[in-house]
XYZ file of C-alpha atoms in Angstrom:
316
model
C -1.843 -38.706 10.027
C -1.739 -34.963 9.553
C -4.131 -33.523 7.442
C -3.480 -30.364 5.268
C -6.081 -27.720 4.057
C -5.464 -25.950 0.750
C -7.201 -22.541 -0.071
C -6.843 -20.229 -3.020
C -5.041 -16.827 -2.195
C -7.444 -14.092 -1.776
C -6.846 -10.284 -1.458
C -7.577 -10.429 2.282
C -4.872 -12.927 2.890
C -2.267 -10.123 1.919
C -0.898 -9.617 5.469
C -0.700 -13.202 6.367
C 0.947 -14.343 2.986
C 3.738 -11.653 3.436
C 4.367 -12.317 7.037
C 4.984 -16.098 6.024
C 7.266 -15.074 3.198
C 9.260 -13.100 5.443
C 10.310 -16.245 7.496
C 10.173 -19.152 4.892
C 13.018 -21.513 4.356
C 13.317 -20.746 0.634
C 11.468 -17.525 -0.095
C 12.732 -14.271 -1.838
C 11.382 -11.009 -2.344
C 9.760 -12.014 -5.483
C 7.242 -13.910 -3.686
C 6.145 -10.791 -1.819
C 2.647 -9.914 -2.902
C 3.769 -6.505 -3.842
C 6.252 -7.859 -6.331
C 3.948 -10.675 -7.695
C 0.991 -8.103 -8.414
C 2.920 -5.559 -10.395
C 1.599 -7.379 -13.478
C -1.596 -8.747 -12.200
C -3.335 -7.390 -15.326
C -1.483 -9.794 -17.401
C -1.927 -12.964 -15.129
C -4.634 -14.579 -13.477
C -3.481 -15.335 -9.951
C -4.125 -18.754 -8.798
C -1.672 -19.011 -5.637
C -2.385 -21.407 -3.166
C -1.961 -21.534 0.811
C -1.609 -24.665 2.824
C -2.523 -24.899 6.412
C -1.665 -27.379 8.959
C -4.651 -27.192 11.301
C -4.893 -23.367 11.539
C -1.146 -22.713 10.876
C 0.098 -21.555 7.584
C 3.011 -23.896 6.610
C 3.311 -23.475 2.990
C 2.362 -21.215 -0.063
C 2.570 -21.800 -3.788
C 2.730 -18.641 -6.019
C 0.994 -19.524 -9.313
C -1.185 -18.340 -12.178
C -3.823 -20.093 -14.128
C -4.663 -20.297 -17.816
C -7.761 -22.046 -18.477
C -7.317 -25.551 -17.043
C -3.518 -25.233 -16.773
C -1.720 -23.875 -13.672
C 1.891 -22.444 -13.775
C 4.077 -21.637 -10.969
C 4.524 -18.853 -11.770
C 4.723 -17.323 -15.525
C 5.368 -13.948 -14.299
C 8.333 -14.903 -12.149
C 11.764 -15.859 -12.859
C 11.243 -18.858 -10.612
C 8.603 -20.098 -8.337
C 7.848 -23.353 -6.515
C 6.416 -24.512 -3.174
C 7.444 -22.145 -0.346
C 7.505 -23.651 2.964
C 8.578 -23.641 6.499
C 11.947 -24.903 7.449
C 10.363 -26.911 10.299
C 8.685 -29.141 7.494
C 10.355 -32.494 6.838
C 10.297 -34.476 3.637
C 7.340 -36.639 4.374
C 5.222 -33.637 5.273
C 6.213 -31.972 1.903
C 5.311 -35.132 0.241
C 1.565 -34.984 1.910
C 1.457 -31.395 1.058
C 1.908 -32.149 -2.577
C -0.988 -34.756 -2.319
C -3.162 -32.245 -0.856
C -2.263 -29.521 -3.663
C -2.800 -31.994 -6.552
C -6.201 -33.270 -4.908
C -7.201 -29.532 -4.766
C -6.255 -29.168 -8.366
C -8.245 -32.114 -9.461
C -11.184 -30.846 -7.510
C -10.900 -27.554 -9.636
C -10.601 -29.615 -12.739
C -7.000 -28.421 -13.610
C -5.345 -30.682 -16.237
C -1.787 -29.781 -16.128
C 0.540 -28.277 -13.754
C 3.912 -26.642 -14.845
C 6.610 -26.356 -12.059
C 9.377 -23.998 -11.982
C 11.380 -24.307 -8.790
C 13.803 -21.794 -7.394
C 17.414 -22.482 -8.582
C 18.983 -24.675 -5.732
C 21.831 -22.175 -5.018
C 19.241 -19.662 -3.839
C 18.709 -22.018 -0.817
C 21.548 -23.075 1.196
C 19.757 -25.446 3.319
C 18.599 -27.647 0.154
C 15.319 -27.546 -1.546
C 14.811 -30.481 -3.841
C 11.921 -32.322 -1.891
C 9.074 -31.368 -4.341
C 10.959 -32.367 -7.543
C 11.698 -35.834 -6.064
C 7.933 -36.327 -4.911
C 6.526 -34.965 -8.207
C 8.812 -37.055 -10.258
C 7.429 -40.147 -8.372
C 3.896 -39.048 -8.914
C 4.288 -38.835 -12.811
C 5.889 -35.345 -13.480
C 8.423 -35.096 -16.346
C 11.184 -32.752 -17.237
C 9.577 -30.380 -19.625
C 12.388 -27.967 -20.331
C 16.063 -27.405 -19.250
C 17.979 -24.151 -19.350
C 21.738 -23.409 -18.585
C 21.699 -20.967 -15.595
C 25.080 -19.269 -15.541
C 26.270 -18.423 -11.867
C 29.458 -17.539 -9.890
C 30.123 -19.376 -6.490
C 31.473 -16.414 -4.553
C 32.709 -18.659 -1.950
C 35.264 -19.874 -4.175
C 38.267 -18.156 -5.998
C 37.097 -16.146 -8.802
C 38.249 -17.602 -12.326
C 37.759 -14.473 -14.650
C 39.657 -14.862 -17.903
C 42.932 -13.044 -18.240
C 41.649 -11.183 -21.402
C 38.773 -9.774 -19.370
C 41.044 -8.822 -16.586
C 43.335 -7.003 -19.018
C 40.628 -4.876 -20.400
C 39.149 -4.271 -16.990
C 42.639 -2.760 -15.996
C 42.550 -0.581 -19.039
C 39.206 0.879 -18.294
C 40.187 1.336 -14.644
C 42.704 3.889 -16.006
C 40.156 5.780 -17.981
C 37.898 8.338 -16.222
C 34.897 5.860 -16.195
C 32.660 6.662 -13.120
C 30.486 3.749 -11.485
C 27.382 5.216 -9.825
C 24.768 3.553 -7.932
C 21.456 5.250 -8.998
C 18.272 5.502 -7.263
C 16.445 6.714 -10.516
C 16.337 4.310 -13.501
C 15.332 6.618 -16.241
C 18.925 7.165 -17.536
C 19.641 3.515 -17.914
C 16.060 2.641 -19.244
C 15.580 5.286 -21.800
C 19.298 6.044 -22.992
C 20.743 2.531 -22.583
C 18.490 -0.501 -22.235
C 15.318 0.155 -24.314
C 17.170 1.589 -27.429
C 19.846 -1.241 -27.501
C 17.216 -3.966 -27.052
C 15.135 -2.587 -29.824
C 18.248 -2.078 -32.100
C 19.861 -5.588 -31.479
C 16.786 -7.707 -30.735
C 13.765 -5.659 -31.743
C 12.641 -6.196 -28.086
C 11.602 -4.462 -24.951
C 12.373 -5.039 -21.438
C 10.247 -7.418 -19.399
C 9.551 -4.485 -17.187
C 8.361 -1.202 -18.168
C 10.118 1.873 -16.873
C 7.039 2.555 -14.755
C 6.915 -0.846 -13.477
C 10.504 -1.194 -12.580
C 10.193 2.234 -10.827
C 7.272 1.051 -8.739
C 9.064 -2.020 -7.782
C 12.284 -0.308 -6.783
C 10.393 2.082 -4.313
C 8.677 -0.997 -2.848
C 12.002 -3.156 -2.587
C 14.698 -0.469 -2.422
C 17.239 -2.943 -0.854
C 16.466 -5.473 -3.138
C 16.541 -3.702 -6.683
C 19.501 -1.665 -7.152
C 20.989 0.093 -10.274
C 24.597 0.499 -11.085
C 25.574 2.677 -14.090
C 28.919 3.532 -15.781
C 29.398 7.175 -17.171
C 32.237 8.593 -19.197
C 32.592 12.180 -19.849
C 29.256 12.748 -17.895
C 27.390 10.398 -20.340
C 25.962 7.086 -19.372
C 27.506 4.391 -21.357
C 26.434 1.077 -19.569
C 24.154 -0.176 -16.787
C 23.248 -3.184 -14.653
C 19.917 -3.655 -12.652
C 20.457 -6.241 -9.936
C 17.986 -8.100 -7.865
C 19.413 -8.528 -4.546
C 18.415 -11.404 -1.923
C 19.972 -12.112 1.534
C 22.553 -14.454 -0.178
C 22.325 -14.152 -4.097
C 22.729 -11.152 -6.439
C 21.137 -11.546 -9.916
C 21.991 -9.405 -12.992
C 18.489 -8.826 -14.170
C 19.128 -6.451 -16.853
C 22.709 -5.486 -18.389
C 23.297 -3.184 -21.409
C 25.645 -0.833 -22.785
C 25.911 1.940 -25.661
C 28.190 1.822 -28.543
C 30.675 3.926 -26.863
C 30.360 1.558 -23.787
C 31.014 -1.304 -26.181
C 34.216 0.197 -27.468
C 35.350 0.785 -23.792
C 34.102 -2.619 -22.716
C 32.306 -0.773 -19.939
C 29.783 -3.609 -19.283
C 32.392 -6.019 -18.365
C 34.137 -3.374 -16.349
C 30.596 -3.163 -14.381
C 30.330 -6.951 -14.008
C 33.801 -7.385 -12.635
C 33.579 -4.449 -10.157
C 30.158 -5.850 -8.919
C 31.400 -9.298 -8.792
C 34.281 -8.474 -6.635
C 32.160 -6.024 -4.515
C 29.733 -8.864 -3.589
C 32.322 -11.287 -3.010
C 33.947 -9.049 -0.421
C 30.616 -8.361 1.150
C 30.026 -12.043 1.587
C 27.330 -12.902 -0.802
C 27.040 -16.619 -1.635
C 26.149 -16.492 -5.446
C 26.073 -13.991 -8.388
C 23.400 -15.245 -10.786
C 23.931 -14.080 -14.296
C 20.725 -15.935 -15.741
C 20.065 -18.132 -18.592
C 21.461 -18.228 -21.930
C 18.563 -19.637 -24.033
C 18.051 -18.948 -27.698
C 15.505 -19.703 -30.362
C 18.210 -21.196 -32.612
C 18.725 -24.905 -33.370
C 21.395 -25.159 -30.517
C 18.897 -24.007 -27.862
C 21.379 -21.458 -26.522
C 23.273 -18.268 -27.358
C 26.938 -19.150 -27.689
C 28.251 -15.682 -27.436
C 26.447 -15.246 -24.042
C 27.759 -18.420 -22.733
C 31.368 -17.612 -23.639
C 31.061 -13.991 -22.363
C 29.651 -15.308 -18.700
C 32.180 -18.269 -18.552
C 34.799 -15.744 -19.296
C 33.615 -13.606 -16.401
C 34.125 -16.772 -14.080
C 30.392 -18.493 -14.270
C 29.742 -21.987 -14.207
C 26.618 -23.925 -15.566
C 23.860 -24.875 -13.154
C 20.555 -26.431 -13.875
C 17.113 -24.507 -14.315
C 14.545 -27.264 -14.764
C 10.974 -26.883 -15.835
C 8.478 -29.766 -15.054
C 5.134 -30.588 -16.232
C 2.394 -32.968 -14.441
C -0.589 -34.124 -16.319
C -3.570 -34.293 -13.867
C -6.618 -35.536 -16.100
C-alpha cells in the first residue's frame, strides 16, 4: 500500500509548489503562490503539500481560521490540485492522509470549494465523491453562469439588435494595460453608488497581479467620444475566460456598452478556441438567494446554469 506524507506549505517551498502548479491536471494561475499571497495579510495560510515518497503529487490551497480550514476563502475556487497520473483510488488515499493530518492538528471542520467542472476537461470530481462517502455534506450551492463556446451561441435577439446599433456608433473597444481608468472612473464609483460596495481587489492589488500575470489578467474597455463608458476585467486560463469585473457608467448604460463588450468578447474567445466563458455566480442576500436581473441578463447573453457547490466536513 502506498503511503502519503502531508506537510504544511512553508515559504521555502515556493519554487517546488509553483513548478507543480505549472503541470498539474486541474490547476489555474489562481493557485500560483504569487496570486494566493497578494492578500496574505487577510488570511492565515494553511496550504498542504502531499508527497508519494519524495515526489510531490498533490497540493491543497487553504487557509485557517482557528480550528476551521477553508479551501480557500481568498480564492474563487479551490480544491485538491493533483497530478494527472493519480487514479481515483490514490485520490481516496490522499484524502485519508489529509484528514488524518487535520485531526492531528486538532482541526474541527473542513470547508471545501472545488474548481467548477468546466475548468477541467479531463474530469475532476473524485474528491467530492470520496468526501461525501466520509460524511461531508453540501453546505451551499450557487448558480454559476457560463457559456460553452464549443456550442453555437444563443444570444437573445434583443441583445443582438442593440449590439448592432452600438456597432454603428463610434464606440471604441480597447485592451488596456493600465487599470486606473476603469477602476477609478467606472468600477469603484458604480459599485459604491449602486451597492455601497467596493471591488474585492483594490487598484493597487489588481495592478500588482496584472504585472505578475499579464497573460492571464486582461482589461477591455469601451470608449465613446474619448471617455471610458464601460469595462470588463478578465481572468483567462488555458481553456476558460472568466469575467471577474464588469461595470458601466450612466452613459454606458444608455448605449448598452457593457452588453456590447460582452458580446464582442464572447465572439472573440469563441473564434480563438476557448472552451468556456465563465460569467460567475448570481447570488444575492434576498429570500430567493439569487439576483433575478443578473440571471436574466446572463441567460440572454447565452449563458447556461452550472453548479458551484460548497462542502463541509466535521472532523471532531
